[in-house]
Structures are given as C-alpha cells and as structure tokens.
Amino acid sequence: MSGDQESSAAEAVQRQVRVQLTTQQEDIALPESTGPILVPTGLRRYALSTLVNNLLGSEKPVPFEFLINGTFLRTSIDEYLTDNGISAETTLEIEYVRALIPPLHIASFQHDDWVSATDVLSSTSHAASWASGATFSKGQERILSGSYDGLLRIWNMSSQTIATSPAASEGGHTASIKAAKFVSPNQIASAGLDRTVRLWKYTEDDEFVGKITPQLELYGHKSGIESLAVHAPSNRLLTGSSDHNVGFWSTKKADAPAAPENLLPNTARTSKRRKLNTSVSTPQRGPLALLSAHTGPVSAAIFDAKDSTVGYSASWDHSLRTWDLVTAALVDTRTTSHSLLSLEHLPEHSLLAAGTSARHITLIDPRASATTVAAMTLRGHTNAVVSLARDPSSTYGLISGSHDGTCRIWDIRSTKNDKEGVVGESVYSIARKSLEEEGKVDSKRVGGEGVKVFSVCWDQTIGIVSAGEDKRIQINRGEGVLSSNKE
Amino acid sequence: MDARKASKKRKAVTRDVEGEAGVFSGDELSGENLDGALSDNNNDLSESEEEDSDSEIELIDDFSDEDDEDEEEELDSDEIPSDTEPVATKKTLKSTPTDNEPNFRIVKDANGNERYLYDEINPDDNSDYSDVEENANTIGDIPLTFYDQYPHIGYDINGKRIMRPAKGEALDALLDSIEIPKGWTGLTDPSTGKPLELSQEELELLKKVQMNESTIDGYNPYEPLVESFSSQLEIMPLSAAPEPKRRFVPSKHEAKRVMKIVKAIREGRILPYRPPEEREEKDEDIINYDLWADEAERPDHIMHIPAPKLPPPGYEESYHPPPEYLPDKKERKEWEQTDPEDREKEFLPNDFGSLRRVPGYENFVQEKFERCLDLYLAPRVRRSKLNIDPESLLPKLPSPEELKPFPTTCATVFRGHKGRVRSLNVDPTGIWLATGGDDGTVRVWEILTGRQLWSVKLSDEDAVNVVRWRPGKDAIILAAAAGDDLFLAVPPMIADPEMEKASLDIIDAGWGYAASNPPPSAAEANKKNTPPQWIRPSSELADAGVCVVIPLRYIPKSISWHRRGDYFVTVCSGASTPASVAIAIHTVSKHLTQYPFRRRLKGGGPPQTAHFHPSKPILFVANQRSIRGYDLSRQLLVKIVQPGARWISSFDIHPTSSTASGGDNIIVGSYDRRLLWHDLDLSQRPYKTLRYHRKAIRAVKFHPGGRYPLFADASDDGSLQIFHGSVTGDMLSNASIVPLKVLKGHKITGELGVLDIDWHPKEAWCVSAGADGTCRLWM
C-alpha cells in the first residue's frame, strides 16, 4: 500500500500542468510577460504561494490563496483535477488573492453588563461614508456599544469611554438595549426591550469627552425590538421586533407621524408602580409603517444594500420576507426549515445570509427567479447564529457571531458539495478572549454559557468588533489584511 | 479285543504244519480272491484239527471282513459303552434255546442221589461259546511234544482222548509219489480226503503267483501311463465332481467328543432340548400387544414435508469449472474466515483438471455423522436459511434524521436560581421563560439569550413549587405557587403597556365581583372547606408586579390552566391535605375558588396533578395510580385510566385530543420510571410503555399546539428524553412512537435530576429545570 502511495506520489510529482496565474489586485500582479508556467500537479497552496512570492520577488513573503473556477484550492492540484475531471493537458487558470491573515486579538473593552450591540465609526464605515461632506480623520475611530443595562457607550480605540447615554430617569432606555447603530458621525439610533427606538445626538467636546443626548423617541412596537437597520441617505430606519412586526421609521422628526398614544409609557399602572419620571422630555413619534406578515418574532430587518426601498426581514417563524418599503407591501416570502435569527445582504451575489437557530448560516437568493431556497449552507457553529456582518474588503467574505461564543469568518468560495447541497466551512474562528484569560480556552462551554456573542461588526479600519455575554467588546484584526488594504 | 489270544491260538494250530507251509498254501489256491483264499486257508486248517477252539476267532474275523463299513461305524459308536454290546448279545443267545423245557435230565448217580445231567450246549454260529466243539483239543497252551510218547494228542471237551491219526497211510502216500502224476501235490484234499491234484491251469496260476506276476490273463503291466494323479499340481481340478464321502477321514478326536456327548445325553447330564419353561401361566398376566399388527397404509400427515428437491448442480460444482467460477485468493480467504454457518455456499469451486484427480470428499464422515445427528435429534423441518439483515426485523421506524427538527443540543443555560429550580414554563408567545425554585423566587428570562429580566421573591422560607403562564396572547399573567399561597402576577416591562393594561384589567375585574358577595362570617371562615378569599398582595410584592394572592392553607404542587385562561386548577398533593380541599378550581374573572370534590378519589392515595382537557369540558385528575376524567358540566365521572404505574408523577394530554385529527391521547410519567402512552379510545391500559430511564420520571410534556409531534420526559437521572409521537387522524392506525434523543447536561444534585420540562409553543425547542439550579434550553 505504502509502495502504491509512493509510486503514485512520484507519478503525481512527475505529472505537470500548465497554469496561468492571474490576480485582480494590481499591487501583487505578476509582470505582463509572465506566460503560462508548468508546475507539478502535486503542489498545494503553500507551495504555490511560495512560487508566486518568488515570481514577485517580494522581500517579505505574502501568503496567497488560490482560486480555481471560483473555489479555493484546498487540496493538491492533482486531486483537484481528479475531483473535477479536468485534464492535465489544459491550461489551468488560477487566480490568486491575498490569504486572510488570522485575526489577532487587539483589545477588549470591559462593560458593566452584557453587551448586546456594537457598531463602529471610522473612515471606512457606512456612517462616515453616508455623512456627506463630513470629514473623518484617521485615529478618531469610535466604537458604539449597547448594553443590557440600557446604556449606550462610545469608546475610542484606547479603550476609553468617551460618552455614555443618559440613564432611564434622564430620558434613556428603560430596559435593555438590543440594537444600536451609528446613523451618522453625529447621530446614533438604538432600540431595545423597552419597545422604543431612540435617536441620539452625539457630540464630542474634545477627543476624550463626548455627549449623547436624546433626540427622538419612536414608539410603535408592542414588544422588544431585536434589530435595527439604518439607511442615512434616506433617513430611514428598519426595526424587527418580537411583536412579529417590522417597523419602518424616519429619523427626521418632521417626517414621522405622531406616536400612538396607547403605547406611550406611564399610561398604565402608574399608581402602583414607581413612576418613570423623565426630567427630560423628548419628542415622541410613531412609525412610518408597521409591516406585519410574520407569525413569529422578527429577529432581523435590513435594507437592501443597493436599493434602500427594499427591505428584508428574518423571523423565528422560519421565513425570510422581502418588503417594498415605499408601499409597505410584502413582496416575497421564502420559508426555510429553521428559525432565522440574523440577516445580512451580499449584494454582489444577490444572496441573503441568514443565521439560524439550527447552528448554521443559510444563503438565500431572494430574487423571485431563484428556484432553490437555500443556495448554500455554512456549517460550523455549535449554537444559534445571531449576528452577521459583511467583509468590508471582499465581496465573498462574511463574519458571523453565534451564541456558542465564537465568531467565524466565512468565504463563500470555500465550499464543498455535500449530500445536503453546497456546504461551506469557516476560514477562521475567533474565540472570546475572556475564555482565554480565564485559562479555559479548551474547555467547551455548554450552550456558550457566559461567552455568547450577541453582535459582530466588521470594519476595514478597526477590524472585527464583537460584543457578547462576557460583558466585553472584543476587537480582532488581521494585520495582513489591514496592511494590504492601505495600498 | 481278544486279538492276542486269537493269534496265540492260531499259532498253536499252525504249529503242526509249519514245515509244509508252502505246499499247504498251494493246496488252498482254489479261491478267486487271493485274500479270501488265504484267510480261508487258516480256517480250514483249524477246522480240521481244532475246529472248536478256532471258531470264535473265525467268526470275529469274518465279521470284521464282511461288514467293513458297519464295523467302523460300530466302532465309533461303541467306543464308550464298549461293555454293553456283548451283554446284549449274550442275552439274545441265552434266550434262543429256551423252549420252555428243562435243559437237564435227572438221573441217579452211584450213590443214589439225584444228578442233574445237562444237555450238551450246542451253540449256534453266533454264539460266543462256539468253541464247544466235540473234537476240539482241550490241552491248552502246551507244546504238542508233550504228547509225543502217547497215542493221543489231547482230549476233547468230554475228556475223551483224541487219538493220533494213523501213520500207515503216510507210507502209501510216499509210494504214490514216486510216480508223480501231473498236478500232484502230496497233499490231501481235506474236503475229499483224496490226494490233492492240481490242474495245469492251477499250476500256471501258482507259477505266476510265485513269479509275482499278475494272475489275470492278458494283463499288460506296461500300459501307457495316464497321469490322472501326478506329482504336478494342477491349477484347475480335472473333475468338478465334489469330493466323495469316502475321502472323508473321520477324526478320532471328534468321535471321542461326540461319544462323550452321547454318553452325557444318555446319562441325562446333557439335555438335548430345552425343557419347556413354566411361563405359560405367567404370560396370561402380561398382555403383549402387537402395535403394528393391523397397520394399514395411511396418507401423509398434513404437516408432512417431503425432502427438499435439490437444484441440479451448476458449473461451480463441477470438478473442472470454468475459470471465472474459481475463487481468487481474496475470495478464498474471505470464505475461510467466515463462520461455516454464515457461508453463502458450503464449498469453494475447485479445479481438479480431470475426474480421476478428484480426491475423496473430505467432509464425508463429518456429513454422515451430522446427518445421523439430524435424523436422530431433529425432525425434518423446512429450514430455509434466513439471510435476513437483523436490522430489517426491527419495526419500521423512521430514522431520527427524517423527524427533524427536534432538540439536540443545549443552546442556553439559565443560571441564577439558588437551589433547585422546581418548575418552569414558556409563555404563549414563546419569548419569555418563567421559572420558580427553592429560593422562593420567580424569575422571567429571555428565552434565547438566557437574560434574566424580572425576578420577584414570593416567599422567604417556602419554595416556589410551580409557575404557569396563563394561556392566550391577549394578556400576560403568570400564576405561581409558593408555600401555601397562590400568586397571580403581571411581570412589568415585558409586555407593551396596552397588553399590560389588558392583563391588569383581567385580574382586577374580579375585585368587584368578590366585593359584591358578602364576605363569609368568621365561623364559616374557620371551617376547613370554606373557599379562601382572594386578597391583594403586600405593597412590596405589588410593586414587583404581583396582583393577587390566594391563600390556600395547603401547599399546592400543581397548577394547570384551562385553555381559555379563565380557570385554573390547583392540586395540593400533600398527604395531610383533606380530600375535600385538595383540588381547587379558581376562576380569575370572579376571584372565586371552588372545591369540586368532596371525597377522596378512589384507589391510590391523594391526588397528584390535574389538567383540563384541551377542547372538552373535562377535568382529568391523577392520583397515585389512576387518572380520572370528570365531565364538569354534567358532574360525571366519564373516564378512568389505569396506567399500571405505582405512583404517577405527571401526565399530559395531547393537544389535538378530541379534535378532528385524533382521539384522546395521554402520556403519563411515573415515579417507578415508566413513561406510558394511553390512547383513551383504545383501552384503559397503556398503549405503550416506555421504560428508558434509570430513575423516576418527574415530568412529561407534549409539544403544545400540535405543530411538532414531539413529547419529552424529564427524569431524576439527569436526562431528558425526546420522543416523536405522531397521532394520525384516522382511528384505525395507532400512534407511532419513536425515541429520538437523550439530552444530558443537568447534574444530579441530591438524588434529583430534572424536575420540570416545557416546550416552546412554536419551535421544536424545549426547556428543562434542573435540581442543579440551572434551566436549559435545548434546540
């Protein structure tokens, strides 16, 4: 047997295939003159990477990943050819990209309570790009966190709290915050179990002192709000709530209708209970529309990344619905077999990634022409996937945060065909630093107890920001990725 | 016998004629037979001189000569009783002369006395006393020379002298011999007394005898030899004739043995046949049946199985099969390694090239032996070898994969209770989880994240035994039992103000109703079975969200809401609780508590738990051994279920019971480790008993709403078990029950494992309350 292997290996080494190495990134492109080259078919990723580095003559070797026909090379070329039935005579078109650097832990920001939501403000973040004309200098990156204690906090990169939102008695959230987003560098939206969406004005006095002041309270949901999506150019918000509704809101006080009276606080039980006296009176408004079709709690609602008039929502009732926000009409319903807990749009591929309670991520094509419900399944998490974010540098990248206490980075090109269809595997898994500090890296928490990740956010500048049950915001960054993008 | 004597006598006789022997013999050559002539010669001699004495010998000799074969036979037979025969002959001899006449004469002797004169005994030829010849010389055995000087030569039997013959005639004879006539012999023919003259023929005959030639005319002694019997051994016998009897040489030894036997038979020592035994009489007692005496041909038994007909041999059984039938090394090895029982065929095809190279069948003896064993030990039955996969014999259960979704892993751990968590319940919207535990607190959690949102301490000393949400989505009311008291609470900040108000309204509506009824007098209040008054909680509890307190005076262990949310039933299962107040039905809208049962339920201790039927106005009450269904509107006992468990811990009614999709189904968990599925339409007895737990089952629960056909049980062994139990619409098919999953995670604390279980109302998620102080969400 071993003899066979050896001989076959020897044979594979002798076999050669003609490859054309290409790339789409100019800084690592090979010279024009480089034609097809003959390589032994026994090569794997590492050998190919060394080869490309040699061809480039780069001083510091850069790790590369290799794509053949849109999927990553995970085996030797020989095995790839065999599996896909490609003749070794043909010239193989291999695209190489920078390999993702393992994201390293940068910092952790300690909170008083579980952190349920996080967002970033940086030169590359949505909020900054939407803010027309606003200049955002480097080194002024801000991280927003919403916590179960009902407070929003603004952090700088040196783990200092620049601003904290007012307490409940001063016009803050009266219950846990479940979602928070920067609308613009000066405006923040947050929502939580107190059924309100609140808009805050954020101002910075200097680099280390900021202030969050309530701007608007939006009433309309009858149960806790689970998710919040922001589209600043059109001043629109989208929320998903446990009352089975999707809320569509305006951030402008003038646009918004009046708040429904019956939902305002202080209308019931005032005599028997501690009054929620707010010294600050904030304008209260209602929703532009409440989109009700779901039969379960809506766990996520997002805008289409390209078209802000289209919204998507995912719910515990297993369905993913497409909404026309202009007419507040339900366009399409895609029903899966599991409760959906998170949602992210991959516009370049017309796919929606939905995290499920069944511990995987389903990629759904929302277009009406799509025949199959699930285009791809990403497996690897061991608990519910509750948060998803796009890779800012790659249209194929995705990060997910799960109740199992890990964030996983996925590349939808790194797939294989399983009996259940196309199944992807995570590229990297980011564990919680708090576990590491406790010296329990290897110990597996049942149900991710104590380390559940509730929210994850991926920014090109800051890196991966995740918030969780360990009362921390954790920042991870792949140094190589960052450096490569600084061009 | 007397051979010696005879020879002596012969001697005595022949002595006299010794010198003339040659002539004497020549004289006698008249007989044809040489032997006979010779013997006659002797006789004649003795006759002439001593006739009397020689007669006996002669007789015997003759006898022996004549009856050659007879004598031999007689010899054989007479060997042993040799004495007897002569005696017998003597008798016959003696008897012959008796003619009833005295054989003597009486005469007077000289003295005048009587003298008996006997007759001369004249014995016949056969007599032994043949020697009684008148002229026989009686001188005995003395030489005749003693009588040379006497004129007589002896005495006869009567004492008279026997005179010497005259000698003068001898001279004459001499003279005659001078002129010897032809054929002169010098002898006297004894028969004629004349000189014996021999004819020419006789002389020639004598001459031939002297010359040792054959006396027969024309005899050619040199005839060509016919080698009938030669020294050469022939392979085949010349004659196929059987060996003649005369060649038989009788064995003296055998004759001796035979005579011995004969003697023994005669003496009676040997019995030639077995004497008839005296069995005949006994045989009458024992009846011997001949079983097969009248057996007739019968048709084969109905179960008769003829020997199976073997298929004709195929190529592979050939001694020289085609190469494709020959096994390769791997197949051969595989065949050798498999157990002989499991082999598909009993032999491996083998190529011997030619038939003469085929060796003997090596298993021949073994097979014959086994065949004998089969015949001896086992009747012939049709034994078709079953090549059946054992898996296929199992009942056709769908694989768990097909029955997804069902809870498989622990998704969330709810940690916060100090001490055991005794009860938990998921609210009708499926977002909140309420728990109650030993620390006297009721807590409400966010079900997915495990975040505790609300907590109220109902009692400092007593544990919260049970928490149950009010069904229905119009309000959010939580019923909890801690110690003797029941609490109704509306947890704040969970529902929106509108719903919160609705909930409060539902609870508060009863105050007016209660107020309109006059409060019971003090005497009535002291009576045991007076329904308790609903009272307002303390301000501390009221601030926390508790709205109503019902002091029950006994510890309720079970709360079950009616599906409309207006009634709930509580059961105080303590042994000391009076039977009349153990079961209470509470009406929220009227703030009214009623005791529907006056007497203890029959059979099996205090009531344990009670549930309303999901669609009919039936209340099911379980005591330790049976479950009874009461029609509340008609106040009738309508159903009795006897699961056979010793102590029922909990039961649950299938949510689709008595609807279009099926009959009433109940699952029952018992402290004696059994989980029992009852189909009430089928029988009082369990349709299925599942005994998979090692310890007592604490709680059983169907998935509510009937969306997923799942049910689960919780046990003291720290595990939950998830089952698939689908109830079909038609009455004909039974429910199919498939065990799906064992969920482990709860630690056993103080011999207790999982105390309560509940399902998410919509998803296939379940939650469990453990004695280890945690609750777990499984999905």
Short mmCIF file of C-alpha atoms in Angstrom, two decimals, chain A residues 276-419:
data_model
loop_
_atom_site.label_atom_id
_atom_site.label_comp_id
_atom_site.label_asym_id
_atom_site.label_seq_id
_atom_site.Cartn_x
_atom_site.Cartn_y
_atom_site.Cartn_z
CA LEU A 276 -40.66 56.57 35.28
CA ASN A 277 -40.23 60.23 35.63
CA THR A 278 -38.12 61.67 32.99
CA SER A 279 -36.71 65.02 33.68
CA VAL A 280 -36.03 65.41 30.02
CA SER A 281 -38.90 65.50 27.65
CA THR A 282 -38.09 64.08 24.28
CA PRO A 283 -40.25 64.32 21.21
CA GLN A 284 -42.16 61.15 20.60
CA ARG A 285 -43.06 59.89 17.18
CA GLY A 286 -44.63 56.85 15.59
CA PRO A 287 -43.60 54.56 12.73
CA LEU A 288 -43.94 55.33 9.08
CA ALA A 289 -45.23 51.84 8.66
CA LEU A 290 -45.51 48.65 10.60
CA LEU A 291 -45.02 45.76 8.27
CA SER A 292 -46.88 42.81 9.67
CA ALA A 293 -46.86 39.49 7.99
CA HIS A 294 -44.56 37.48 10.13
CA THR A 295 -46.06 35.00 12.53
CA GLY A 296 -43.12 34.93 14.85
CA PRO A 297 -40.77 37.40 16.43
CA VAL A 298 -38.80 39.26 13.79
CA SER A 299 -35.19 38.75 14.60
CA ALA A 300 -33.61 40.88 11.91
CA ALA A 301 -34.59 43.52 9.42
CA ILE A 302 -32.20 45.09 6.94
CA PHE A 303 -32.19 47.36 3.97
CA ASP A 304 -31.13 46.10 0.64
CA ALA A 305 -27.52 47.18 0.30
CA LYS A 306 -28.15 48.77 -3.09
CA ASP A 307 -31.76 49.76 -3.01
CA SER A 308 -32.98 51.42 0.13
CA THR A 309 -36.59 50.94 -0.88
CA VAL A 310 -36.28 47.25 -0.41
CA GLY A 311 -36.14 45.69 2.99
CA TYR A 312 -35.62 42.18 4.13
CA SER A 313 -36.68 40.67 7.37
CA ALA A 314 -35.99 37.35 9.01
CA SER A 315 -38.13 35.84 11.68
CA TRP A 316 -38.45 32.99 14.13
CA ASP A 317 -41.35 31.81 12.02
CA HIS A 318 -38.72 30.36 9.61
CA SER A 319 -39.48 32.85 6.90
CA LEU A 320 -37.49 35.50 5.13
CA ARG A 321 -39.61 38.23 3.67
CA THR A 322 -38.90 40.91 1.15
CA TRP A 323 -40.66 44.20 1.58
CA ASP A 324 -41.27 47.07 -0.69
CA LEU A 325 -40.75 49.90 1.74
CA VAL A 326 -42.31 52.56 -0.43
CA THR A 327 -45.69 50.91 -0.40
CA ALA A 328 -45.04 48.91 2.78
CA ALA A 329 -46.05 45.81 0.90
CA LEU A 330 -44.86 42.28 1.23
CA VAL A 331 -43.10 41.26 -1.96
CA ASP A 332 -41.85 37.80 -1.35
CA THR A 333 -41.67 35.14 1.31
CA ARG A 334 -39.03 32.48 1.49
CA THR A 335 -39.66 29.79 4.04
CA THR A 336 -36.81 27.76 5.42
CA SER A 337 -36.91 24.96 7.88
CA HIS A 338 -35.44 26.75 10.85
CA SER A 339 -35.90 29.85 12.88
CA LEU A 340 -33.87 32.70 11.40
CA LEU A 341 -32.05 34.85 13.88
CA SER A 342 -29.87 37.15 11.81
CA LEU A 343 -29.65 38.52 8.32
CA GLU A 344 -27.07 40.09 6.05
CA HIS A 345 -27.17 41.06 2.42
CA LEU A 346 -24.45 40.11 -0.03
CA PRO A 347 -25.45 42.38 -2.91
CA GLU A 348 -22.74 41.28 -5.34
CA HIS A 349 -24.05 37.76 -5.30
CA SER A 350 -27.70 38.57 -4.80
CA LEU A 351 -27.68 36.46 -1.72
CA LEU A 352 -29.03 36.89 1.73
CA ALA A 353 -27.17 35.21 4.51
CA ALA A 354 -29.40 34.18 7.37
CA GLY A 355 -28.19 32.77 10.63
CA THR A 356 -30.45 30.12 12.06
CA SER A 357 -31.19 28.57 15.38
CA ALA A 358 -30.07 25.29 13.89
CA ARG A 359 -26.46 26.43 14.15
CA HIS A 360 -25.78 27.23 10.55
CA ILE A 361 -25.98 30.06 8.06
CA THR A 362 -28.23 29.69 5.08
CA LEU A 363 -27.54 31.67 1.94
CA ILE A 364 -30.82 32.50 0.28
CA ASP A 365 -31.38 34.01 -3.09
CA PRO A 366 -34.28 36.41 -2.56
CA ARG A 367 -34.97 37.01 -6.22
CA ALA A 368 -38.17 35.62 -7.49
CA SER A 369 -36.34 33.79 -10.26
CA ALA A 370 -34.37 31.72 -7.82
CA THR A 371 -35.53 28.15 -7.78
CA THR A 372 -33.94 26.88 -4.66
CA VAL A 373 -34.49 28.38 -1.29
CA ALA A 374 -31.06 27.72 0.13
CA ALA A 375 -28.18 28.29 -2.23
CA MET A 376 -25.58 27.32 0.23
CA THR A 377 -25.19 26.32 3.85
CA LEU A 378 -22.33 27.38 6.03
CA ARG A 379 -21.79 24.96 8.86
CA GLY A 380 -19.54 25.07 11.83
CA HIS A 381 -21.22 26.91 14.65
CA THR A 382 -22.42 24.96 17.63
CA ASN A 383 -25.18 27.30 18.67
CA ALA A 384 -27.60 29.80 17.24
CA VAL A 385 -26.12 32.31 14.82
CA VAL A 386 -27.43 35.69 15.93
CA SER A 387 -25.28 38.20 14.12
CA LEU A 388 -23.84 38.59 10.66
CA ALA A 389 -21.62 41.16 9.00
CA ARG A 390 -20.03 41.57 5.60
CA ASP A 391 -16.33 41.52 4.97
CA PRO A 392 -15.54 45.13 4.00
CA SER A 393 -12.64 44.09 1.80
CA SER A 394 -14.14 41.17 -0.01
CA THR A 395 -17.49 40.54 -1.54
CA TYR A 396 -17.18 36.91 -0.69
CA GLY A 397 -16.40 37.35 2.95
CA LEU A 398 -18.77 37.12 5.82
CA ILE A 399 -18.48 37.02 9.57
CA SER A 400 -20.94 35.53 11.94
CA GLY A 401 -21.39 35.80 15.66
CA SER A 402 -23.01 32.98 17.49
CA HIS A 403 -24.26 32.01 20.90
CA ASP A 404 -21.56 29.37 21.01
CA GLY A 405 -19.08 32.08 21.89
CA THR A 406 -17.23 32.29 18.60
CA CYS A 407 -17.15 34.49 15.57
CA ARG A 408 -16.46 32.72 12.35
CA ILE A 409 -15.15 34.13 9.12
CA TRP A 410 -16.54 32.56 6.01
CA ASP A 411 -15.66 32.78 2.38
CA ILE A 412 -18.45 31.61 0.15
CA ARG A 413 -15.90 30.40 -2.35
CA SER A 414 -14.53 27.94 0.15
CA THR A 415 -17.12 25.30 -0.31
CA LYS A 416 -17.62 21.71 -1.00
CA ASN A 417 -20.53 19.69 -2.19
CA ASP A 418 -22.26 17.67 0.45
CA LYS A 419 -25.29 15.50 0.35
#
